PDB file of C-alpha atoms in Angstrom:
ATOM      1  CA  MET U1148      26.535 -23.214 -16.959  1.00  0.00           C
ATOM      2  CA  LYS U1149      24.432 -24.849 -14.476  1.00  0.00           C
ATOM      3  CA  GLN U1150      24.232 -24.528 -10.576  1.00  0.00           C
ATOM      4  CA  SER U1151      26.185 -27.129  -8.985  1.00  0.00           C
ATOM      5  CA  ASN U1152      24.240 -30.521  -7.040  1.00  0.00           C
ATOM      6  CA  ILE U1153      24.377 -28.857  -3.751  1.00  0.00           C
ATOM      7  CA  VAL U1154      22.198 -25.681  -4.361  1.00  0.00           C
ATOM      8  CA  ARG U1155      19.828 -28.102  -6.904  1.00  0.00           C
ATOM      9  CA  ILE U1156      19.457 -30.399  -4.291  1.00  0.00           C
ATOM     10  CA  THR U1157      18.942 -28.311  -1.873  1.00  0.00           C
ATOM     11  CA  ALA U1158      16.088 -25.969  -3.735  1.00  0.00           C
ATOM     12  CA  ASP U1159      14.606 -29.665  -4.730  1.00  0.00           C
ATOM     13  CA  ILE U1160      14.032 -30.863  -0.954  1.00  0.00           C
ATOM     14  CA  MET U1161      13.326 -27.095  -0.153  1.00  0.00           C
ATOM     15  CA  PHE U1162      10.765 -26.471  -2.711  1.00  0.00           C
ATOM     16  CA  PRO U1163       7.594 -28.805  -1.190  1.00  0.00           C
ATOM     17  CA  PHE U1164       8.729 -27.252   2.459  1.00  0.00           C
ATOM     18  CA  ILE U1165       8.304 -23.704   1.316  1.00  0.00           C
ATOM     19  CA  MET U1166       5.088 -24.371  -0.856  1.00  0.00           C
ATOM     20  CA  ILE U1167       3.469 -25.760   2.525  1.00  0.00           C
ATOM     21  CA  PHE U1168       4.736 -23.129   4.479  1.00  0.00           C
ATOM     22  CA  GLY U1169       3.016 -20.935   2.598  1.00  0.00           C
ATOM     23  CA  ALA U1170      -0.319 -22.509   2.336  1.00  0.00           C
ATOM     24  CA  TYR U1171      -0.469 -22.413   6.002  1.00  0.00           C
ATOM     25  CA  VAL U1172       0.105 -19.141   6.091  1.00  0.00           C
ATOM     26  CA  VAL U1173      -2.773 -18.510   3.281  1.00  0.00           C
ATOM     27  CA  LEU U1174      -5.146 -20.491   4.701  1.00  0.00           C
ATOM     28  CA  HIS U1175      -4.670 -19.625   8.099  1.00  0.00           C
ATOM     29  CA  GLY U1176      -4.840 -15.786   7.452  1.00  0.00           C
ATOM     30  CA  HIS U1177      -7.531 -15.068   9.628  1.00  0.00           C
ATOM     31  CA  LEU U1178      -5.946 -16.481  12.890  1.00  0.00           C
ATOM     32  CA  THR U1179      -2.608 -16.265  12.337  1.00  0.00           C
ATOM     33  CA  PRO U1180      -0.502 -13.156  10.921  1.00  0.00           C
ATOM     34  CA  GLY U1181      -0.485 -13.298   7.664  1.00  0.00           C
ATOM     35  CA  GLY U1182      -3.126 -13.497   4.627  1.00  0.00           C
ATOM     36  CA  GLY U1183      -3.599 -14.061   0.860  1.00  0.00           C
ATOM     37  CA  PHE U1184      -0.359 -11.455   0.310  1.00  0.00           C
ATOM     38  CA  GLN U1185       1.844 -13.078   2.426  1.00  0.00           C
ATOM     39  CA  GLY U1186       1.215 -16.560   1.966  1.00  0.00           C
ATOM     40  CA  GLY U1187       0.874 -15.757  -1.914  1.00  0.00           C
ATOM     41  CA  ALA U1188       4.541 -14.136  -1.889  1.00  0.00           C
ATOM     42  CA  VAL U1189       6.172 -17.221   0.481  1.00  0.00           C
ATOM     43  CA  MET U1190       5.187 -19.628  -2.099  1.00  0.00           C
ATOM     44  CA  ALA U1191       6.208 -17.286  -5.429  1.00  0.00           C
ATOM     45  CA  SER U1192       9.733 -17.340  -3.351  1.00  0.00           C
ATOM     46  CA  GLY U1193       9.983 -20.913  -3.970  1.00  0.00           C
ATOM     47  CA  VAL U1194       9.067 -20.869  -7.553  1.00  0.00           C
ATOM     48  CA  VAL U1195      11.765 -18.549  -8.166  1.00  0.00           C
ATOM     49  CA  LEU U1196      14.072 -20.950  -6.436  1.00  0.00           C
ATOM     50  CA  LEU U1197      13.236 -23.543  -8.169  1.00  0.00           C
ATOM     51  CA  LEU U1198      13.609 -20.832 -11.414  1.00  0.00           C
ATOM     52  CA  ILE U1199      17.476 -19.984 -10.189  1.00  0.00           C
ATOM     53  CA  ALA U1200      18.538 -23.484  -9.294  1.00  0.00           C
ATOM     54  CA  HIS U1201      17.320 -25.143 -12.562  1.00  0.00           C
ATOM     55  CA  CYS U1202      18.016 -21.976 -15.111  1.00  0.00           C
ATOM     56  CA  ASP U1203      20.137 -24.368 -17.306  1.00  0.00           C
ATOM     57  CA  LYS U1204      17.109 -26.228 -18.213  1.00  0.00           C
ATOM     58  CA  ASP U1205      13.876 -26.038 -20.208  1.00  0.00           C
ATOM     59  CA  ILE U1206      11.575 -23.215 -18.478  1.00  0.00           C
ATOM     60  CA  LYS U1207       8.702 -23.941 -20.345  1.00  0.00           C
ATOM     61  CA  THR U1208       8.382 -27.565 -19.175  1.00  0.00           C
ATOM     62  CA  LEU U1209       9.603 -27.089 -15.645  1.00  0.00           C
ATOM     63  CA  ILE U1210       7.006 -24.220 -14.849  1.00  0.00           C
ATOM     64  CA  PRO U1211       4.030 -24.403 -17.390  1.00  0.00           C
ATOM     65  CA  THR U1212       3.620 -19.956 -17.595  1.00  0.00           C
ATOM     66  CA  GLN U1213      -0.056 -20.856 -19.060  1.00  0.00           C
ATOM     67  CA  ILE U1214      -1.640 -22.858 -16.209  1.00  0.00           C
ATOM     68  CA  LEU U1215      -0.195 -19.582 -14.131  1.00  0.00           C
ATOM     69  CA  LYS U1216      -1.750 -17.495 -15.732  1.00  0.00           C
ATOM     70  CA  ASN U1217      -5.084 -19.572 -15.534  1.00  0.00           C
ATOM     71  CA  VAL U1218      -4.750 -19.468 -12.305  1.00  0.00           C
ATOM     72  CA  GLU U1219      -4.239 -15.775 -11.528  1.00  0.00           C
ATOM     73  CA  THR U1220      -6.999 -15.270 -13.642  1.00  0.00           C
ATOM     74  CA  PHE U1221      -9.108 -17.632 -11.674  1.00  0.00           C
ATOM     75  CA  GLY U1222      -7.767 -15.958  -8.354  1.00  0.00           C
ATOM     76  CA  LEU U1223      -8.707 -12.697  -9.520  1.00  0.00           C
ATOM     77  CA  LEU U1224     -12.332 -13.869 -10.409  1.00  0.00           C
ATOM     78  CA  LEU U1225     -12.971 -15.801  -7.427  1.00  0.00           C
ATOM     79  CA  PHE U1226     -11.802 -12.565  -5.479  1.00  0.00           C
ATOM     80  CA  GLY U1227     -14.308 -10.433  -7.673  1.00  0.00           C
ATOM     81  CA  LEU U1228     -17.399 -13.311  -7.374  1.00  0.00           C
ATOM     82  CA  SER U1229     -17.368 -14.026  -3.881  1.00  0.00           C
ATOM     83  CA  ALA U1230     -18.182 -10.084  -3.316  1.00  0.00           C
ATOM     84  CA  LEU U1231     -20.353 -10.056  -6.475  1.00  0.00           C
ATOM     85  CA  ALA U1232     -22.047 -12.879  -4.637  1.00  0.00           C
ATOM     86  CA  ALA U1233     -23.259 -10.801  -1.630  1.00  0.00           C
ATOM     87  CA  VAL U1234     -25.070  -7.905  -4.197  1.00  0.00           C
ATOM     88  CA  ILE U1235     -27.045 -11.132  -5.415  1.00  0.00           C
ATOM     89  CA  LEU U1236     -27.955 -12.456  -2.092  1.00  0.00           C
ATOM     90  CA  GLY U1237     -29.507  -9.155  -1.399  1.00  0.00           C
ATOM     91  CA  SER U1238     -26.725  -6.815   0.216  1.00  0.00           C
ATOM     92  CA  GLY U1239     -24.024  -5.176  -0.690  1.00  0.00           C
ATOM     93  CA  PHE U1240     -20.905  -5.072  -2.205  1.00  0.00           C
ATOM     94  CA  PHE U1241     -18.108  -6.589  -0.103  1.00  0.00           C
ATOM     95  CA  THR U1242     -20.706  -7.641   2.499  1.00  0.00           C
ATOM     96  CA  ASN U1243     -19.369 -10.368   4.688  1.00  0.00           C
ATOM     97  CA  TRP U1244     -22.082 -13.210   3.355  1.00  0.00           C
ATOM     98  CA  LEU U1245     -21.343 -16.226   4.979  1.00  0.00           C
ATOM     99  CA  VAL U1246     -20.347 -15.263   8.197  1.00  0.00           C
ATOM    100  CA  ASN U1247     -22.201 -16.396  11.434  1.00  0.00           C
ATOM    101  CA  THR U1248     -24.416 -18.472   9.019  1.00  0.00           C
ATOM    102  CA  GLY U1249     -23.366 -22.144  10.315  1.00  0.00           C
ATOM    103  CA  LEU U1250     -22.413 -22.916   6.834  1.00  0.00           C
ATOM    104  CA  LEU U1251     -18.760 -23.110   5.659  1.00  0.00           C
ATOM    105  CA  PHE U1252     -16.302 -21.195   7.412  1.00  0.00           C
ATOM    106  CA  GLY U1253     -19.581 -19.222   8.900  1.00  0.00           C
ATOM    107  CA  THR U1254     -19.348 -20.795  12.816  1.00  0.00           C
ATOM    108  CA  PRO U1255     -19.881 -17.664  15.097  1.00  0.00           C
ATOM    109  CA  VAL U1256     -16.583 -16.383  17.338  1.00  0.00           C
ATOM    110  CA  GLU U1257     -17.376 -14.660  20.626  1.00  0.00           C
ATOM    111  CA  TYR U1258     -15.959 -11.871  21.768  1.00  0.00           C
ATOM    112  CA  GLY U1259     -12.547 -12.861  23.429  1.00  0.00           C
ATOM    113  CA  PRO U1260      -9.271 -15.197  23.015  1.00  0.00           C
ATOM    114  CA  ASN U1261      -9.627 -18.285  21.820  1.00  0.00           C
ATOM    115  CA  PRO U1262      -7.652 -20.964  20.130  1.00  0.00           C
ATOM    116  CA  GLY U1263      -8.415 -20.222  16.283  1.00  0.00           C
ATOM    117  CA  TYR U1264     -11.554 -22.259  14.699  1.00  0.00           C
ATOM    118  CA  LEU U1265     -10.244 -22.596  11.151  1.00  0.00           C
ATOM    119  CA  ASN U1266     -13.801 -22.864  10.275  1.00  0.00           C
ATOM    120  CA  THR U1267     -14.635 -19.481  11.042  1.00  0.00           C
ATOM    121  CA  GLY U1268     -14.322 -15.690   8.789  1.00  0.00           C
ATOM    122  CA  GLY U1269     -17.322 -16.045   6.220  1.00  0.00           C
ATOM    123  CA  VAL U1270     -15.866 -14.915   3.146  1.00  0.00           C
ATOM    124  CA  ILE U1271     -12.602 -13.654   4.399  1.00  0.00           C
ATOM    125  CA  PRO U1272     -10.963 -17.409   4.227  1.00  0.00           C
ATOM    126  CA  VAL U1273     -12.534 -17.583   0.281  1.00  0.00           C
ATOM    127  CA  MET U1274     -10.889 -14.349  -0.405  1.00  0.00           C
ATOM    128  CA  ASN U1275      -7.290 -15.309   1.422  1.00  0.00           C
ATOM    129  CA  ILE U1276      -7.259 -18.205  -0.782  1.00  0.00           C
ATOM    130  CA  ALA U1277      -8.434 -16.267  -3.725  1.00  0.00           C
ATOM    131  CA  VAL U1278      -5.517 -13.330  -3.219  1.00  0.00           C
ATOM    132  CA  GLY U1279      -3.240 -16.095  -1.851  1.00  0.00           C
ATOM    133  CA  LEU U1280      -3.739 -17.835  -5.491  1.00  0.00           C
ATOM    134  CA  GLU U1281      -3.551 -14.064  -7.512  1.00  0.00           C
ATOM    135  CA  VAL U1282      -0.256 -13.372  -5.929  1.00  0.00           C
ATOM    136  CA  LEU U1283       1.598 -17.069  -6.171  1.00  0.00           C
ATOM    137  CA  ALA U1284       0.519 -16.962 -10.365  1.00  0.00           C
ATOM    138  CA  ALA U1285       1.397 -13.482 -10.995  1.00  0.00           C
ATOM    139  CA  LEU U1286       4.968 -12.964  -9.358  1.00  0.00           C
ATOM    140  CA  SER U1287       5.811 -16.331 -10.699  1.00  0.00           C
ATOM    141  CA  VAL U1288       4.789 -15.328 -13.783  1.00  0.00           C
ATOM    142  CA  ILE U1289       6.451 -12.271 -14.135  1.00  0.00           C
ATOM    143  CA  ALA U1290      10.003 -13.602 -12.627  1.00  0.00           C
ATOM    144  CA  VAL U1291       9.294 -16.291 -15.366  1.00  0.00           C
ATOM    145  CA  ILE U1292       8.652 -14.138 -18.285  1.00  0.00           C
ATOM    146  CA  MET U1293      11.601 -12.278 -17.242  1.00  0.00           C
ATOM    147  CA  PHE U1294      13.977 -14.573 -16.910  1.00  0.00           C
ATOM    148  CA  ARG U1295      12.701 -16.224 -20.426  1.00  0.00           C
ATOM    149  CA  SER U1296      13.440 -12.959 -22.126  1.00  0.00           C
ATOM    150  CA  THR U1297      16.622 -12.377 -21.076  1.00  0.00           C
ATOM    151  CA  GLU U1298      19.682 -14.070 -21.493  1.00  0.00           C
ATOM    152  CA  PRO U1299      20.221 -15.190 -18.108  1.00  0.00           C
ATOM    153  CA  ASP U1300      23.972 -15.588 -16.610  1.00  0.00           C
ATOM    154  CA  CYS U1301      23.401 -18.563 -13.800  1.00  0.00           C
ATOM    155  CA  GLY U1302      26.021 -18.045 -12.134  1.00  0.00           C
ATOM    156  CA  GLY U1303      27.226 -21.557 -11.191  1.00  0.00           C
ATOM    157  CA  GLU U1304      30.359 -22.869 -11.850  1.00  0.00           C
ATOM    158  CA  GLU U1305      30.887 -25.180 -15.289  1.00  0.00           C
ATOM    159  CA  GLN U1306      30.807 -28.427 -15.153  1.00  0.00           C
TER     160      GLN U1306
ATOM    161  CA  MET K1334      31.670  20.696  -2.515  1.00  0.00           C
ATOM    162  CA  ASN K1335      30.294  22.849  -5.312  1.00  0.00           C
ATOM    163  CA  ARG K1336      27.338  24.901  -5.281  1.00  0.00           C
ATOM    164  CA  LYS K1337      24.614  21.831  -5.848  1.00  0.00           C
ATOM    165  CA  ASN K1338      25.843  19.859  -3.584  1.00  0.00           C
ATOM    166  CA  GLY K1339      25.549  23.115  -0.961  1.00  0.00           C
ATOM    167  CA  ILE K1340      21.991  23.431  -2.051  1.00  0.00           C
ATOM    168  CA  THR K1341      21.217  19.951  -1.685  1.00  0.00           C
ATOM    169  CA  VAL K1342      22.509  19.800   1.900  1.00  0.00           C
ATOM    170  CA  CYS K1343      20.375  22.948   3.171  1.00  0.00           C
ATOM    171  CA  ILE K1344      17.030  21.603   1.384  1.00  0.00           C
ATOM    172  CA  ILE K1345      17.865  17.877   3.311  1.00  0.00           C
ATOM    173  CA  ALA K1346      18.402  19.479   6.775  1.00  0.00           C
ATOM    174  CA  ILE K1347      15.270  22.065   6.227  1.00  0.00           C
ATOM    175  CA  ILE K1348      12.935  19.223   5.726  1.00  0.00           C
ATOM    176  CA  ALA K1349      14.724  17.169   8.580  1.00  0.00           C
ATOM    177  CA  VAL K1350      14.335  19.885  11.113  1.00  0.00           C
ATOM    178  CA  VAL K1351      10.747  20.297  10.051  1.00  0.00           C
ATOM    179  CA  LEU K1352       9.890  16.481  10.662  1.00  0.00           C
ATOM    180  CA  ILE K1353      11.466  16.365  13.622  1.00  0.00           C
ATOM    181  CA  TYR K1354       9.592  19.210  15.182  1.00  0.00           C
ATOM    182  CA  ALA K1355       6.217  18.119  13.416  1.00  0.00           C
ATOM    183  CA  GLN K1356       6.953  14.713  15.661  1.00  0.00           C
ATOM    184  CA  SER K1357       7.839  16.129  18.523  1.00  0.00           C
ATOM    185  CA  GLY K1358       4.540  16.917  19.548  1.00  0.00           C
ATOM    186  CA  ILE K1359       3.557  13.567  19.383  1.00  0.00           C
ATOM    187  CA  SER K1360       2.870  11.174  21.983  1.00  0.00           C
ATOM    188  CA  PHE K1361       4.083   7.892  21.244  1.00  0.00           C
ATOM    189  CA  GLY K1362       1.704   4.825  22.038  1.00  0.00           C
ATOM    190  CA  ASP K1363      -1.479   7.864  22.261  1.00  0.00           C
ATOM    191  CA  PRO K1364      -3.060   8.430  18.979  1.00  0.00           C
ATOM    192  CA  VAL K1365      -5.505  11.106  19.148  1.00  0.00           C
ATOM    193  CA  TYR K1366      -8.265   9.485  17.069  1.00  0.00           C
ATOM    194  CA  GLN K1367      -9.114   6.533  18.232  1.00  0.00           C
ATOM    195  CA  ASP K1368     -12.604   5.593  17.517  1.00  0.00           C
ATOM    196  CA  MET K1369     -11.937   3.610  14.621  1.00  0.00           C
ATOM    197  CA  ASP K1370      -9.439   1.320  15.927  1.00  0.00           C
ATOM    198  CA  GLN K1371     -11.880   1.022  19.413  1.00  0.00           C
ATOM    199  CA  TYR K1372     -14.058  -0.210  16.958  1.00  0.00           C
ATOM    200  CA  PHE K1373     -12.086  -2.480  14.979  1.00  0.00           C
ATOM    201  CA  LEU K1374     -10.883  -4.033  18.228  1.00  0.00           C
ATOM    202  CA  LEU K1375     -14.284  -4.488  20.279  1.00  0.00           C
ATOM    203  CA  ASN K1376     -16.491  -5.588  17.206  1.00  0.00           C
ATOM    204  CA  GLY K1377     -14.264  -6.997  14.545  1.00  0.00           C
ATOM    205  CA  GLN K1378     -13.960 -10.795  16.080  1.00  0.00           C
ATOM    206  CA  VAL K1379     -17.698 -10.969  16.294  1.00  0.00           C
ATOM    207  CA  GLN K1380     -18.820  -9.216  13.243  1.00  0.00           C
ATOM    208  CA  THR K1381     -16.062 -10.972  10.751  1.00  0.00           C
ATOM    209  CA  GLY K1382     -15.680 -14.455  12.754  1.00  0.00           C
ATOM    210  CA  GLY K1383     -12.100 -13.827  12.267  1.00  0.00           C
ATOM    211  CA  ASN K1384      -9.252 -13.458  15.198  1.00  0.00           C
ATOM    212  CA  ASN K1385      -6.505 -11.756  13.175  1.00  0.00           C
ATOM    213  CA  ILE K1386      -8.227  -8.457  13.164  1.00  0.00           C
ATOM    214  CA  CYS K1387      -5.737  -7.015  10.300  1.00  0.00           C
ATOM    215  CA  THR K1388      -6.884  -9.693   7.956  1.00  0.00           C
ATOM    216  CA  ASP K1389     -10.527  -8.203   8.845  1.00  0.00           C
ATOM    217  CA  VAL K1390      -9.715  -4.887   8.558  1.00  0.00           C
ATOM    218  CA  VAL K1391      -7.991  -5.600   5.142  1.00  0.00           C
ATOM    219  CA  PHE K1392     -10.148  -8.320   3.514  1.00  0.00           C
ATOM    220  CA  ASP K1393     -13.981  -7.287   5.434  1.00  0.00           C
ATOM    221  CA  PHE K1394     -14.034  -3.993   6.268  1.00  0.00           C
ATOM    222  CA  ARG K1395     -11.936  -2.129   3.667  1.00  0.00           C
ATOM    223  CA  ALA K1396     -11.914  -4.774   0.826  1.00  0.00           C
ATOM    224  CA  PHE K1397     -12.309  -2.369  -2.017  1.00  0.00           C
ATOM    225  CA  ASP K1398      -8.571  -1.362  -1.031  1.00  0.00           C
ATOM    226  CA  THR K1399      -7.788  -5.664  -1.604  1.00  0.00           C
ATOM    227  CA  LEU K1400      -9.447  -5.297  -4.781  1.00  0.00           C
ATOM    228  CA  GLY K1401      -7.457  -2.493  -5.999  1.00  0.00           C
ATOM    229  CA  GLU K1402      -3.963  -4.104  -4.876  1.00  0.00           C
ATOM    230  CA  ALA K1403      -5.791  -7.273  -6.711  1.00  0.00           C
ATOM    231  CA  THR K1404      -6.150  -5.431  -9.811  1.00  0.00           C
ATOM    232  CA  VAL K1405      -2.743  -3.544  -9.665  1.00  0.00           C
ATOM    233  CA  LEU K1406      -1.425  -6.616 -10.176  1.00  0.00           C
ATOM    234  CA  PHE K1407      -2.965  -8.001 -12.684  1.00  0.00           C
ATOM    235  CA  THR K1408      -2.161  -5.043 -14.366  1.00  0.00           C
ATOM    236  CA  ALA K1409       1.917  -5.458 -13.708  1.00  0.00           C
ATOM    237  CA  VAL K1410       1.379  -8.689 -15.002  1.00  0.00           C
ATOM    238  CA  MET K1411      -0.102  -7.594 -18.509  1.00  0.00           C
ATOM    239  CA  GLY K1412       2.182  -5.016 -18.680  1.00  0.00           C
ATOM    240  CA  VAL K1413       5.618  -7.353 -18.491  1.00  0.00           C
ATOM    241  CA  ILE K1414       4.169  -9.907 -20.643  1.00  0.00           C
ATOM    242  CA  VAL K1415       3.406  -6.905 -23.280  1.00  0.00           C
ATOM    243  CA  ILE K1416       6.868  -5.488 -22.722  1.00  0.00           C
ATOM    244  CA  PHE K1417       8.647  -8.529 -22.782  1.00  0.00           C
ATOM    245  CA  ARG K1418       7.029 -10.161 -25.421  1.00  0.00           C
ATOM    246  CA  ARG K1419       9.444  -9.095 -28.515  1.00  0.00           C
ATOM    247  CA  LEU K1420      12.195 -10.609 -26.253  1.00  0.00           C
ATOM    248  CA  MET K1421      11.355 -14.075 -25.589  1.00  0.00           C
ATOM    249  CA  LYS K1422      14.082 -16.256 -26.622  1.00  0.00           C
ATOM    250  CA  GLY K1423      13.017 -16.869 -29.976  1.00  0.00           C
ATOM    251  CA  GLU K1424      10.029 -18.372 -29.500  1.00  0.00           C
ATOM    252  CA  GLU K1425       5.953 -17.300 -30.575  1.00  0.00           C
ATOM    253  CA  TYR K1426       4.486 -16.107 -28.367  1.00  0.00           C
ATOM    254  CA  GLU K1427       1.528 -18.731 -27.388  1.00  0.00           C
ATOM    255  CA  ALA K1428      -1.653 -17.038 -28.378  1.00  0.00           C
ATOM    256  CA  GLU K1429      -4.107 -19.283 -26.672  1.00  0.00           C
TER     257      GLU K1429
END
């Protein structure tokens, strides 16, 4: 039982575009609607699409679960450490210590409409990336593990 | 309609009447307490540098809430792995 060629090839073509769109939503989280959670969910939907389209193959080689688990842990650690770094630098937990410093993501922004500068936001883009990685990996791991532990009927036609 | 369904319909009707009565006195788009959102709108862009005020609130002003959400997601993955470990198709769970 496997999916038809149309489903598999369409999933293969759409997968990079879905991942790029999710990465765009994550990276521009402080400028446009969206953010870490939304972009991570979009990217996880790409992984689930791949999972559904190629469900007759070996899922372990297609989507490496262990790497995804490591990515999830890395995201949560990056989130916590970027918050803890403010304590080390002498202010409160979760203080935005990168904003208006001129360093990475530190360009000052004036009040009012502007076209949206990517190099702003202080620690917000860092946390967006961390949460995006974590949501991507977490939802993918949940889908893959539920998929591998059941006996899924892929629903395609017999070939 | 038996007796149990009648009781259910009565409870739903009472709750609906209470909710409709409660929202009838509120004018749409005119919140009573607006100090907080006015502060976010006026100072969020300058203080956090982000144009998207929602992300500013979620990741800067109320980042503790986001930390809780991330922890909930992590715990959900741990629970799924623990529950579904025994059902994995004949393969040993990699324990590295």
